[in-house]
Amino acid sequence: MISLHARLSQRKLSFDLEHSAGRTLAVIGRNGTGKSSLIGLLSGILIPDDGGSIVLDGQEVADPWVGPHKRPITLLSQDPTLFPHLSVLDNAAYGLRAGGMKKSEARERARSYIEPLGIGDLVDRMPHQLSGGQQQRVALARAIAVEPKILLLDEPLAAMDVSAAVVLRDLIKDALKDRTGVVVTHDMADISAFADDVAVLADGQVSDYGSVEEKMADENSMLRKYFLGF
């Protein structure tokens, strides 16, 4: 479960959100409404004002002293951010190694996540030898290899061409099975593919929340207004 009650007064943002475990939440809104800040709070990149509360899978993580390996989450953004000096296999194993796993064991587990993503034949290549879509698959393997309970995705397909996005969308959908997910997106195709629920941000806060099915059926919902452009 995700429970977020946090303020970022300098950015004029105020979030109050409760989201059930095992479901994927799409976060949408115009530019500047706080989507990336919400992801930043959940991931620990941003720290809320005093008195804020962020509970992930039953653990309070608003305290800046809660280390990254104590947070049951990983983040996949539109920029794969692979380490240029590491191979595909070692990039995918990086989170496991950072968590203290032995190199051989980390590589073995990483390989088990690489293979289903269709890049098993690329394990010895370096990032500069990969296409953008291949790099994003490596980043996805790295994100899920640590077996997070919560997967955060910040515009994961925004930099992909149409054909690569179609393939990656299916791979991400599979990765979200049996996990709690939060996906920031501008694309209705992502919402249709991934999301069970949707939160619409406006004026620095959550202005609408509910199941995608419910909100798409409601002619007055913020979700429909957002995609119809009014």
PDB file of C-alpha atoms in Angstrom:
ATOM      1  CA  MET A   1       0.000   0.000   0.000  1.00  0.00           C
ATOM      2  CA  ILE A   2       1.058   3.590  -0.630  1.00  0.00           C
ATOM      3  CA  SER A   3       0.082   6.343   1.793  1.00  0.00           C
ATOM      4  CA  LEU A   4       1.315   9.822   0.901  1.00  0.00           C
ATOM      5  CA  HIS A   5       0.489  12.902   2.953  1.00  0.00           C
ATOM      6  CA  ALA A   6       3.191  15.419   2.206  1.00  0.00           C
ATOM      7  CA  ARG A   7       3.826  19.077   1.522  1.00  0.00           C
ATOM      8  CA  LEU A   8       6.507  20.830  -0.490  1.00  0.00           C
ATOM      9  CA  SER A   9       5.779  24.435   0.417  1.00  0.00           C
ATOM     10  CA  GLN A  10       8.591  25.905  -1.708  1.00  0.00           C
ATOM     11  CA  ARG A  11       7.016  24.285  -4.776  1.00  0.00           C
ATOM     12  CA  LYS A  12       3.456  25.025  -3.599  1.00  0.00           C
ATOM     13  CA  LEU A  13       2.577  21.333  -3.677  1.00  0.00           C
ATOM     14  CA  SER A  14       0.350  19.392  -1.296  1.00  0.00           C
ATOM     15  CA  PHE A  15      -0.357  15.684  -1.790  1.00  0.00           C
ATOM     16  CA  ASP A  16      -2.864  13.478   0.012  1.00  0.00           C
ATOM     17  CA  LEU A  17      -3.133  10.037  -1.546  1.00  0.00           C
ATOM     18  CA  GLU A  18      -3.924   6.471  -0.478  1.00  0.00           C
ATOM     19  CA  HIS A  19      -3.388   3.681  -3.001  1.00  0.00           C
ATOM     20  CA  SER A  20      -4.017  -0.059  -2.589  1.00  0.00           C
ATOM     21  CA  ALA A  21      -1.274  -2.664  -2.901  1.00  0.00           C
ATOM     22  CA  GLY A  22      -1.092  -4.788  -6.030  1.00  0.00           C
ATOM     23  CA  ARG A  23      -2.642  -2.137  -8.265  1.00  0.00           C
ATOM     24  CA  THR A  24      -1.056   0.276 -10.715  1.00  0.00           C
ATOM     25  CA  LEU A  25      -1.772   3.986 -10.433  1.00  0.00           C
ATOM     26  CA  ALA A  26      -1.429   6.326 -13.414  1.00  0.00           C
ATOM     27  CA  VAL A  27      -0.553   9.918 -12.513  1.00  0.00           C
ATOM     28  CA  ILE A  28      -1.479  12.549 -15.091  1.00  0.00           C
ATOM     29  CA  GLY A  29      -1.643  16.325 -15.228  1.00  0.00           C
ATOM     30  CA  ARG A  30      -0.456  19.361 -17.117  1.00  0.00           C
ATOM     31  CA  ASN A  31       3.188  20.405 -17.007  1.00  0.00           C
ATOM     32  CA  GLY A  32       4.125  21.925 -13.663  1.00  0.00           C
ATOM     33  CA  THR A  33       1.363  20.264 -11.643  1.00  0.00           C
ATOM     34  CA  GLY A  34       3.797  18.192  -9.570  1.00  0.00           C
ATOM     35  CA  LYS A  35       3.947  14.784 -11.256  1.00  0.00           C
ATOM     36  CA  SER A  36       7.727  14.448 -11.077  1.00  0.00           C
ATOM     37  CA  SER A  37       7.711  15.854  -7.539  1.00  0.00           C
ATOM     38  CA  LEU A  38       5.273  13.142  -6.480  1.00  0.00           C
ATOM     39  CA  ILE A  39       7.620  10.511  -7.899  1.00  0.00           C
ATOM     40  CA  GLY A  40      10.509  12.294  -6.174  1.00  0.00           C
ATOM     41  CA  LEU A  41       8.777  12.038  -2.804  1.00  0.00           C
ATOM     42  CA  LEU A  42       7.976   8.352  -3.223  1.00  0.00           C
ATOM     43  CA  SER A  43      11.502   7.521  -4.376  1.00  0.00           C
ATOM     44  CA  GLY A  44      13.239   9.508  -1.644  1.00  0.00           C
ATOM     45  CA  ILE A  45      14.808  12.016  -4.021  1.00  0.00           C
ATOM     46  CA  LEU A  46      12.702  14.744  -2.368  1.00  0.00           C
ATOM     47  CA  ILE A  47      12.034  15.125   1.349  1.00  0.00           C
ATOM     48  CA  PRO A  48       8.651  16.521   2.468  1.00  0.00           C
ATOM     49  CA  ASP A  49       8.154  19.421   4.842  1.00  0.00           C
ATOM     50  CA  ASP A  50       8.163  18.610   8.551  1.00  0.00           C
ATOM     51  CA  GLY A  51       5.119  16.591   9.561  1.00  0.00           C
ATOM     52  CA  GLY A  52       4.771  14.807   6.229  1.00  0.00           C
ATOM     53  CA  SER A  53       4.163  11.073   6.055  1.00  0.00           C
ATOM     54  CA  ILE A  54       5.119   8.630   3.306  1.00  0.00           C
ATOM     55  CA  VAL A  55       4.322   4.970   3.989  1.00  0.00           C
ATOM     56  CA  LEU A  56       5.344   2.332   1.452  1.00  0.00           C
ATOM     57  CA  ASP A  57       4.359  -1.274   2.091  1.00  0.00           C
ATOM     58  CA  GLY A  58       3.857  -0.499   5.771  1.00  0.00           C
ATOM     59  CA  GLN A  59       7.177   1.321   6.219  1.00  0.00           C
ATOM     60  CA  GLU A  60       7.506   5.032   6.962  1.00  0.00           C
ATOM     61  CA  VAL A  61      10.123   6.450   4.582  1.00  0.00           C
ATOM     62  CA  ALA A  62       9.672  10.227   4.887  1.00  0.00           C
ATOM     63  CA  ASP A  63      12.757  10.426   7.113  1.00  0.00           C
ATOM     64  CA  PRO A  64      15.811  11.372   4.992  1.00  0.00           C
ATOM     65  CA  TRP A  65      17.892   8.880   6.979  1.00  0.00           C
ATOM     66  CA  VAL A  66      15.970   5.934   5.511  1.00  0.00           C
ATOM     67  CA  GLY A  67      18.530   4.562   3.050  1.00  0.00           C
ATOM     68  CA  PRO A  68      17.714   3.547  -0.534  1.00  0.00           C
ATOM     69  CA  HIS A  69      18.092  -0.158   0.210  1.00  0.00           C
ATOM     70  CA  LYS A  70      15.458   0.093   2.939  1.00  0.00           C
ATOM     71  CA  ARG A  71      12.888   1.452   0.503  1.00  0.00           C
ATOM     72  CA  PRO A  72      10.830  -1.314  -1.203  1.00  0.00           C
ATOM     73  CA  ILE A  73      10.874   0.554  -4.518  1.00  0.00           C
ATOM     74  CA  THR A  74      12.747   1.079  -7.758  1.00  0.00           C
ATOM     75  CA  LEU A  75      12.399   3.823 -10.355  1.00  0.00           C
ATOM     76  CA  LEU A  76      12.393   3.574 -14.150  1.00  0.00           C
ATOM     77  CA  SER A  77      12.477   6.918 -15.956  1.00  0.00           C
ATOM     78  CA  GLN A  78      12.522   7.898 -19.627  1.00  0.00           C
ATOM     79  CA  ASP A  79      16.323   8.148 -19.463  1.00  0.00           C
ATOM     80  CA  PRO A  80      17.806   4.657 -18.911  1.00  0.00           C
ATOM     81  CA  THR A  81      20.882   6.152 -17.156  1.00  0.00           C
ATOM     82  CA  LEU A  82      23.094   3.125 -17.709  1.00  0.00           C
ATOM     83  CA  PHE A  83      26.672   3.102 -16.485  1.00  0.00           C
ATOM     84  CA  PRO A  84      28.817   3.524 -19.617  1.00  0.00           C
ATOM     85  CA  HIS A  85      31.722   1.473 -18.234  1.00  0.00           C
ATOM     86  CA  LEU A  86      29.578  -1.563 -17.337  1.00  0.00           C
ATOM     87  CA  SER A  87      28.272  -4.295 -19.623  1.00  0.00           C
ATOM     88  CA  VAL A  88      24.575  -4.996 -20.088  1.00  0.00           C
ATOM     89  CA  LEU A  89      24.790  -7.823 -17.556  1.00  0.00           C
ATOM     90  CA  ASP A  90      26.614  -5.773 -14.940  1.00  0.00           C
ATOM     91  CA  ASN A  91      24.280  -2.817 -15.418  1.00  0.00           C
ATOM     92  CA  ALA A  92      21.314  -5.102 -14.791  1.00  0.00           C
ATOM     93  CA  ALA A  93      23.055  -6.567 -11.738  1.00  0.00           C
ATOM     94  CA  TYR A  94      24.070  -3.195 -10.305  1.00  0.00           C
ATOM     95  CA  GLY A  95      21.223  -2.812  -7.810  1.00  0.00           C
ATOM     96  CA  LEU A  96      21.789  -6.316  -6.494  1.00  0.00           C
ATOM     97  CA  ARG A  97      25.515  -5.696  -6.066  1.00  0.00           C
ATOM     98  CA  ALA A  98      24.841  -2.357  -4.354  1.00  0.00           C
ATOM     99  CA  GLY A  99      22.616  -4.240  -1.927  1.00  0.00           C
ATOM    100  CA  GLY A 100      25.467  -6.550  -0.962  1.00  0.00           C
ATOM    101  CA  MET A 101      24.868  -9.588  -3.167  1.00  0.00           C
ATOM    102  CA  LYS A 102      27.910 -11.518  -4.385  1.00  0.00           C
ATOM    103  CA  LYS A 103      28.920 -10.801  -7.981  1.00  0.00           C
ATOM    104  CA  SER A 104      28.280 -14.309  -9.307  1.00  0.00           C
ATOM    105  CA  GLU A 105      24.863 -14.537  -7.659  1.00  0.00           C
ATOM    106  CA  ALA A 106      23.896 -11.030  -8.787  1.00  0.00           C
ATOM    107  CA  ARG A 107      24.862 -11.798 -12.366  1.00  0.00           C
ATOM    108  CA  GLU A 108      22.910 -15.056 -12.325  1.00  0.00           C
ATOM    109  CA  ARG A 109      19.766 -13.359 -11.053  1.00  0.00           C
ATOM    110  CA  ALA A 110      20.149 -10.408 -13.423  1.00  0.00           C
ATOM    111  CA  ARG A 111      20.478 -12.806 -16.347  1.00  0.00           C
ATOM    112  CA  SER A 112      17.183 -14.441 -15.372  1.00  0.00           C
ATOM    113  CA  TYR A 113      15.475 -11.048 -15.796  1.00  0.00           C
ATOM    114  CA  ILE A 114      17.364 -10.097 -18.948  1.00  0.00           C
ATOM    115  CA  GLU A 115      16.395 -13.217 -20.906  1.00  0.00           C
ATOM    116  CA  PRO A 116      12.588 -12.647 -20.886  1.00  0.00           C
ATOM    117  CA  LEU A 117      13.147  -9.074 -22.104  1.00  0.00           C
ATOM    118  CA  GLY A 118      14.665 -10.322 -25.352  1.00  0.00           C
ATOM    119  CA  ILE A 119      18.188  -9.023 -24.770  1.00  0.00           C
ATOM    120  CA  GLY A 120      19.849 -12.215 -23.576  1.00  0.00           C
ATOM    121  CA  ASP A 121      22.216 -12.143 -26.543  1.00  0.00           C
ATOM    122  CA  LEU A 122      23.419  -8.645 -25.616  1.00  0.00           C
ATOM    123  CA  VAL A 123      24.756  -9.295 -22.109  1.00  0.00           C
ATOM    124  CA  ASP A 124      28.382  -8.588 -23.014  1.00  0.00           C
ATOM    125  CA  ARG A 125      27.708  -5.376 -24.933  1.00  0.00           C
ATOM    126  CA  MET A 126      28.326  -1.889 -23.603  1.00  0.00           C
ATOM    127  CA  PRO A 127      25.560   0.749 -23.445  1.00  0.00           C
ATOM    128  CA  HIS A 128      26.897   2.728 -26.416  1.00  0.00           C
ATOM    129  CA  GLN A 129      26.419  -0.371 -28.567  1.00  0.00           C
ATOM    130  CA  LEU A 130      22.666  -0.498 -27.869  1.00  0.00           C
ATOM    131  CA  SER A 131      19.642   1.220 -29.363  1.00  0.00           C
ATOM    132  CA  GLY A 132      17.458   3.403 -27.158  1.00  0.00           C
ATOM    133  CA  GLY A 133      14.877   0.647 -26.838  1.00  0.00           C
ATOM    134  CA  GLN A 134      17.514  -1.901 -25.872  1.00  0.00           C
ATOM    135  CA  GLN A 135      18.943   0.448 -23.252  1.00  0.00           C
ATOM    136  CA  GLN A 136      15.495   0.893 -21.730  1.00  0.00           C
ATOM    137  CA  ARG A 137      15.099  -2.891 -21.536  1.00  0.00           C
ATOM    138  CA  VAL A 138      18.367  -3.092 -19.612  1.00  0.00           C
ATOM    139  CA  ALA A 139      17.112  -0.381 -17.254  1.00  0.00           C
ATOM    140  CA  LEU A 140      13.869  -2.325 -16.782  1.00  0.00           C
ATOM    141  CA  ALA A 141      15.814  -5.509 -16.008  1.00  0.00           C
ATOM    142  CA  ARG A 142      17.884  -3.584 -13.443  1.00  0.00           C
ATOM    143  CA  ALA A 143      14.719  -2.161 -11.864  1.00  0.00           C
ATOM    144  CA  ILE A 144      12.922  -5.480 -11.443  1.00  0.00           C
ATOM    145  CA  ALA A 145      15.958  -7.667 -10.664  1.00  0.00           C
ATOM    146  CA  VAL A 146      15.941  -6.364  -7.084  1.00  0.00           C
ATOM    147  CA  GLU A 147      12.343  -7.626  -6.889  1.00  0.00           C
ATOM    148  CA  PRO A 148      10.789  -4.402  -5.599  1.00  0.00           C
ATOM    149  CA  LYS A 149       7.339  -4.418  -4.093  1.00  0.00           C
ATOM    150  CA  ILE A 150       6.655  -1.026  -5.689  1.00  0.00           C
ATOM    151  CA  LEU A 151       7.754   0.011  -9.182  1.00  0.00           C
ATOM    152  CA  LEU A 152       7.798   3.718 -10.060  1.00  0.00           C
ATOM    153  CA  LEU A 153       7.788   4.707 -13.730  1.00  0.00           C
ATOM    154  CA  ASP A 154       8.302   8.310 -14.819  1.00  0.00           C
ATOM    155  CA  GLU A 155       7.374   8.662 -18.510  1.00  0.00           C
ATOM    156  CA  PRO A 156       9.190   5.373 -19.284  1.00  0.00           C
ATOM    157  CA  LEU A 157       8.254   5.352 -22.981  1.00  0.00           C
ATOM    158  CA  ALA A 158       8.409   9.072 -23.749  1.00  0.00           C
ATOM    159  CA  ALA A 159      11.721   8.835 -25.611  1.00  0.00           C
ATOM    160  CA  MET A 160      10.815   5.699 -27.585  1.00  0.00           C
ATOM    161  CA  ASP A 161       9.706   5.514 -31.199  1.00  0.00           C
ATOM    162  CA  VAL A 162       6.279   3.971 -31.810  1.00  0.00           C
ATOM    163  CA  SER A 163       7.450   0.441 -32.624  1.00  0.00           C
ATOM    164  CA  ALA A 164       9.816   0.268 -29.633  1.00  0.00           C
ATOM    165  CA  ALA A 165       7.135   1.698 -27.332  1.00  0.00           C
ATOM    166  CA  VAL A 166       4.655  -1.021 -28.321  1.00  0.00           C
ATOM    167  CA  VAL A 167       7.117  -3.777 -27.392  1.00  0.00           C
ATOM    168  CA  LEU A 168       8.278  -2.113 -24.180  1.00  0.00           C
ATOM    169  CA  ARG A 169       4.717  -1.390 -23.109  1.00  0.00           C
ATOM    170  CA  ASP A 170       3.981  -5.117 -23.100  1.00  0.00           C
ATOM    171  CA  LEU A 171       7.191  -5.852 -21.181  1.00  0.00           C
ATOM    172  CA  ILE A 172       6.378  -3.232 -18.548  1.00  0.00           C
ATOM    173  CA  LYS A 173       2.845  -4.585 -18.242  1.00  0.00           C
ATOM    174  CA  ASP A 174       4.290  -8.014 -17.434  1.00  0.00           C
ATOM    175  CA  ALA A 175       6.738  -6.471 -14.937  1.00  0.00           C
ATOM    176  CA  LEU A 176       3.861  -4.810 -13.081  1.00  0.00           C
ATOM    177  CA  LYS A 177       2.002  -8.073 -12.482  1.00  0.00           C
ATOM    178  CA  ASP A 178       1.751  -8.830  -8.760  1.00  0.00           C
ATOM    179  CA  ARG A 179       3.370  -5.471  -7.929  1.00  0.00           C
ATOM    180  CA  THR A 180       2.200  -2.063  -6.860  1.00  0.00           C
ATOM    181  CA  GLY A 181       2.967   0.456  -9.582  1.00  0.00           C
ATOM    182  CA  VAL A 182       2.927   4.227 -10.040  1.00  0.00           C
ATOM    183  CA  VAL A 183       3.229   5.468 -13.627  1.00  0.00           C
ATOM    184  CA  VAL A 184       3.562   9.124 -14.628  1.00  0.00           C
ATOM    185  CA  THR A 185       2.410   9.459 -18.227  1.00  0.00           C
ATOM    186  CA  HIS A 186       0.840  11.702 -20.864  1.00  0.00           C
ATOM    187  CA  ASP A 187      -0.198   8.746 -23.011  1.00  0.00           C
ATOM    188  CA  MET A 188      -3.652   7.170 -22.878  1.00  0.00           C
ATOM    189  CA  ALA A 189      -2.120   3.990 -24.334  1.00  0.00           C
ATOM    190  CA  ASP A 190      -0.039   3.639 -21.158  1.00  0.00           C
ATOM    191  CA  ILE A 191      -3.097   4.107 -18.979  1.00  0.00           C
ATOM    192  CA  SER A 192      -5.037   1.512 -20.962  1.00  0.00           C
ATOM    193  CA  ALA A 193      -2.146  -0.958 -20.788  1.00  0.00           C
ATOM    194  CA  PHE A 194      -0.942  -0.533 -17.196  1.00  0.00           C
ATOM    195  CA  ALA A 195      -3.317   1.313 -14.943  1.00  0.00           C
ATOM    196  CA  ASP A 196      -6.034   0.127 -12.600  1.00  0.00           C
ATOM    197  CA  ASP A 197      -6.481   3.563 -11.040  1.00  0.00           C
ATOM    198  CA  VAL A 198      -5.736   7.158 -12.000  1.00  0.00           C
ATOM    199  CA  ALA A 199      -4.832  10.321 -10.093  1.00  0.00           C
ATOM    200  CA  VAL A 200      -5.185  13.670 -11.847  1.00  0.00           C
ATOM    201  CA  LEU A 201      -2.986  16.478 -10.532  1.00  0.00           C
ATOM    202  CA  ALA A 202      -3.996  20.128 -10.783  1.00  0.00           C
ATOM    203  CA  ASP A 203      -2.887  23.218  -8.868  1.00  0.00           C
ATOM    204  CA  GLY A 204      -0.262  21.222  -6.995  1.00  0.00           C
ATOM    205  CA  GLN A 205      -2.595  18.627  -5.528  1.00  0.00           C
ATOM    206  CA  VAL A 206      -4.604  15.494  -6.345  1.00  0.00           C
ATOM    207  CA  SER A 207      -7.811  16.842  -7.863  1.00  0.00           C
ATOM    208  CA  ASP A 208      -9.375  13.534  -8.908  1.00  0.00           C
ATOM    209  CA  TYR A 209      -8.769   9.883  -8.028  1.00  0.00           C
ATOM    210  CA  GLY A 210     -10.498   6.605  -8.815  1.00  0.00           C
ATOM    211  CA  SER A 211     -10.471   3.514 -10.987  1.00  0.00           C
ATOM    212  CA  VAL A 212      -9.741   4.036 -14.680  1.00  0.00           C
ATOM    213  CA  GLU A 213     -12.939   2.208 -15.588  1.00  0.00           C
ATOM    214  CA  GLU A 214     -15.014   4.441 -13.316  1.00  0.00           C
ATOM    215  CA  LYS A 215     -13.402   7.672 -14.500  1.00  0.00           C
ATOM    216  CA  MET A 216     -13.635   6.821 -18.198  1.00  0.00           C
ATOM    217  CA  ALA A 217     -17.350   6.138 -17.771  1.00  0.00           C
ATOM    218  CA  ASP A 218     -17.904   9.490 -16.046  1.00  0.00           C
ATOM    219  CA  GLU A 219     -18.382  12.260 -18.614  1.00  0.00           C
ATOM    220  CA  ASN A 220     -17.447  14.871 -16.004  1.00  0.00           C
ATOM    221  CA  SER A 221     -14.286  13.198 -14.719  1.00  0.00           C
ATOM    222  CA  MET A 222     -10.966  15.010 -14.827  1.00  0.00           C
ATOM    223  CA  LEU A 223      -9.473  12.050 -16.702  1.00  0.00           C
ATOM    224  CA  ARG A 224     -11.832  12.477 -19.638  1.00  0.00           C
ATOM    225  CA  LYS A 225     -11.460  16.252 -19.581  1.00  0.00           C
ATOM    226  CA  TYR A 226      -7.670  15.922 -19.594  1.00  0.00           C
ATOM    227  CA  PHE A 227      -7.564  13.771 -22.708  1.00  0.00           C
ATOM    228  CA  LEU A 228     -10.348  15.648 -24.475  1.00  0.00           C
ATOM    229  CA  GLY A 229      -8.455  18.881 -23.877  1.00  0.00           C
ATOM    230  CA  PHE A 230     -10.847  20.930 -21.764  1.00  0.00           C
TER     231      PHE A 230
END
